XYZ file of C-alpha atoms in Angstrom:
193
model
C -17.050 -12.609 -4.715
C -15.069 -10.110 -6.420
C -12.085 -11.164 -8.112
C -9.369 -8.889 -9.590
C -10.227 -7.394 -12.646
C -8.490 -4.806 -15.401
C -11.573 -3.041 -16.163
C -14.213 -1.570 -14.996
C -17.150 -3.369 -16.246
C -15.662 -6.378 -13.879
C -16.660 -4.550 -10.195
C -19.670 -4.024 -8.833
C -21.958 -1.719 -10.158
C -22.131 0.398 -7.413
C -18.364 1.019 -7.937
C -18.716 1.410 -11.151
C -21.202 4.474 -11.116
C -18.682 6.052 -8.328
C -15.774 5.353 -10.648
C -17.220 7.061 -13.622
C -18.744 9.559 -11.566
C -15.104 10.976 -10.299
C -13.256 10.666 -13.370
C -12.394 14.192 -15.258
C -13.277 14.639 -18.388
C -10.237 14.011 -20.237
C -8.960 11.414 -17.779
C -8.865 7.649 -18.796
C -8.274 4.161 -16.399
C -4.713 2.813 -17.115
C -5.306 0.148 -14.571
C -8.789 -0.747 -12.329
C -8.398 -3.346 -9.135
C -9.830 -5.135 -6.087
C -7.972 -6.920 -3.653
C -7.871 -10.299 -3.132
C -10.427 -11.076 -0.409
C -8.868 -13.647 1.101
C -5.445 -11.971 1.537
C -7.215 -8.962 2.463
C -8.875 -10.670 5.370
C -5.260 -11.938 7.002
C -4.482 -8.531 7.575
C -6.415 -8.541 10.488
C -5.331 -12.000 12.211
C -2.876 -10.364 14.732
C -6.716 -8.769 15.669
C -7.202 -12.667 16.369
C -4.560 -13.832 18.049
C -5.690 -10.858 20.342
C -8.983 -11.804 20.590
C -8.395 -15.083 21.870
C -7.008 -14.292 24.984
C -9.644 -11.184 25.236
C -12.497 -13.351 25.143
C -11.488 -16.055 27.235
C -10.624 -13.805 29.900
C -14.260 -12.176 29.586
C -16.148 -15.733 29.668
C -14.134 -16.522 32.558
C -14.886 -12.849 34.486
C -18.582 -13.331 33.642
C -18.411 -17.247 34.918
C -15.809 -15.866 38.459
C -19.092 -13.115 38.430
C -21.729 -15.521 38.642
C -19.584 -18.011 41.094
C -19.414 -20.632 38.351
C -22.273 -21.686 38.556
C -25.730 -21.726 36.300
C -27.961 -18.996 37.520
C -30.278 -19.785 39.449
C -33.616 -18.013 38.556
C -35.850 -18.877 41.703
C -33.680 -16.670 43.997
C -33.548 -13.651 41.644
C -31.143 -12.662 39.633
C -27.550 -11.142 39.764
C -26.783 -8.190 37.397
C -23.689 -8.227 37.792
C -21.745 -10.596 35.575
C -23.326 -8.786 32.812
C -21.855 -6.098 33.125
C -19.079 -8.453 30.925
C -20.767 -9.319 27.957
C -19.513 -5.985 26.233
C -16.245 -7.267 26.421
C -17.462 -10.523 25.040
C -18.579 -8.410 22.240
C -15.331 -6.749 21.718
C -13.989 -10.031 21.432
C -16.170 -11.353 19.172
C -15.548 -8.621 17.108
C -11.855 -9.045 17.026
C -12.422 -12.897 16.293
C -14.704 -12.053 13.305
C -12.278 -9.331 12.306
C -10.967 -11.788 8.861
C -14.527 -11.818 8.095
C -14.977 -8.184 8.276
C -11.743 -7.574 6.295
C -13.051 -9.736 3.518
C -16.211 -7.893 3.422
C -14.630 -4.522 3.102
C -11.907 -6.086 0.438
C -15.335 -6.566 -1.651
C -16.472 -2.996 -1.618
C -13.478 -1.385 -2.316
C -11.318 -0.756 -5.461
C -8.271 0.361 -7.231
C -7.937 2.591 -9.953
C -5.073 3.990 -11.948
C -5.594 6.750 -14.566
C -3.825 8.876 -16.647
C -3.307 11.476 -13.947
C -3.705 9.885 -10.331
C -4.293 6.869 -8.209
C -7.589 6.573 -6.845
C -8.874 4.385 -3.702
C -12.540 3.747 -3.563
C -14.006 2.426 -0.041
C -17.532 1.926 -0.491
C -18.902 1.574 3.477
C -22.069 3.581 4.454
C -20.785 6.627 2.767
C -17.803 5.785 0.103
C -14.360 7.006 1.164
C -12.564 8.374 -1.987
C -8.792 8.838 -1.741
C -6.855 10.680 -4.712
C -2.747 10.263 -5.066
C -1.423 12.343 -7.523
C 1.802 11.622 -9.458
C 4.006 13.456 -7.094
C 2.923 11.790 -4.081
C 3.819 8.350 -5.246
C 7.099 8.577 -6.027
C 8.199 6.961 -2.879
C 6.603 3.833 -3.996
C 7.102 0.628 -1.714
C 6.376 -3.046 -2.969
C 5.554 -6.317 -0.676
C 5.352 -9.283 -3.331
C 4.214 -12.609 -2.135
C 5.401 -16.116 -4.107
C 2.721 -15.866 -6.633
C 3.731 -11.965 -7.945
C 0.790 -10.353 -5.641
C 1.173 -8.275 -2.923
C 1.056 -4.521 -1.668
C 2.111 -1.585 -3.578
C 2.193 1.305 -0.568
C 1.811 4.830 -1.009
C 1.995 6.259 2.241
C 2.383 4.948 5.551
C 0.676 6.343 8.717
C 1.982 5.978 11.860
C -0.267 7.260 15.233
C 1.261 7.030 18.599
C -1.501 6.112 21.462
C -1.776 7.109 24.853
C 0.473 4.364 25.962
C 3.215 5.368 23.119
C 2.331 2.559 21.524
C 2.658 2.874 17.472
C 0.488 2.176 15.268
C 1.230 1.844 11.669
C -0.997 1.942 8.188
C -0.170 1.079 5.260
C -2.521 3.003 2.526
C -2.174 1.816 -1.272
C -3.201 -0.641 -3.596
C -3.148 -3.871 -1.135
C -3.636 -7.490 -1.750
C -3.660 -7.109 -5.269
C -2.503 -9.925 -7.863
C 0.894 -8.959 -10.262
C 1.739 -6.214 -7.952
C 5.003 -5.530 -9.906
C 3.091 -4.988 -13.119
C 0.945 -2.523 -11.410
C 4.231 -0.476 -10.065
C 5.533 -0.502 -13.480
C 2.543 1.196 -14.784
C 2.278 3.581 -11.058
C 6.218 4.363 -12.299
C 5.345 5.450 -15.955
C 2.604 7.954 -14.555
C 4.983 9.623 -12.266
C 7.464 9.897 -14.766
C 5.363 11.347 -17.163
C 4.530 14.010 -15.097
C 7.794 15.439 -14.565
């Protein structure tokens, strides 16, 4: 498991390559990051608390489907109460979602250089976001107990169908000394002025 790291020989080596690979020539890391796993993962336990309900409701569908009883095979069988088990999925995806978080909290990584902020998402193909100094001047900090937290560039908000909002926060999340990291987020935007 990943831990947090200041430089780049600590990640992976497939993040490694990509991080070399995108850096100018004349740029150099200030700062190189993953976050913590573990915090990571709680991100997605409202997903959870969701999911419980979810799935219970779809076990009980299938079961109300099938009369609530076992199946029983010598007088055919009943389609129907399958038609459920994709929501059983669903659910089981949502349930899993901590586990899913921590995985993508291991393939991903923070970098600070001399002239941006750089988000690498490694997934089937690696997602490669860029902040330059005068898009993170608005700067927001979430510090846990033990000095980690979230240092947020930009926050996205999407409305649904329902008008329901939905909010993302993109930055340098779950990482450890989270103040130390704005301090040196600070320096670069000032020194672009």
């Amino acid at each position: 498991m990943p831990t947090p790291t200041e430089t780049l020989w600590g990640l992976p080596v497939k993040l490694q390559s990509l991080i070399q690979a995108e850096l100018n020539e004349k740029e150099r890391i200030s700062w190189v990051g993953t976050p913590d796993p573990k915090r990571f993962g709680m991100r997605a336990w409202p997903m959870v608390l969701f999911g419980i309900p979810w799935t219970a409701f779809a076990l009980f569908w299938i079961a109300g489907a099938s009369g609530f009883k076992i199946p029983d095979f010598n007088k055919g069988f009943d389609f129907f109460p399958l038609f459920g088990l994709p929501f059983v999925f669903i659910g089981l995806g949502l349930l899993t979602s901590p586990v899913w978080m921590m995985k993508k909290a291991r393939n991903t990584a923070y970098v600070l250089t001399t002239d941006r902020a750089i988000i690498f998402e490694k997934k089937l193909a690696t997602a490669i976001r860029s902040f330059e100094p005068e898009q993170l001047r608005n700067l927001r900090r979430t510090q846990w107990d033990d000095g980690g937290g979230d240092l947020i560039f930009e926050r996205q908000v999407a409305v649904d169908n329902n008008q329901q909002r939905q909010q993302t926060d993109i930055g340098f999340l779950a990482i450890p000394d989270v103040k130390k990291v704005e301090t040196l987020v600070r320096e670069l935007t000032e020194s672009s002025l």
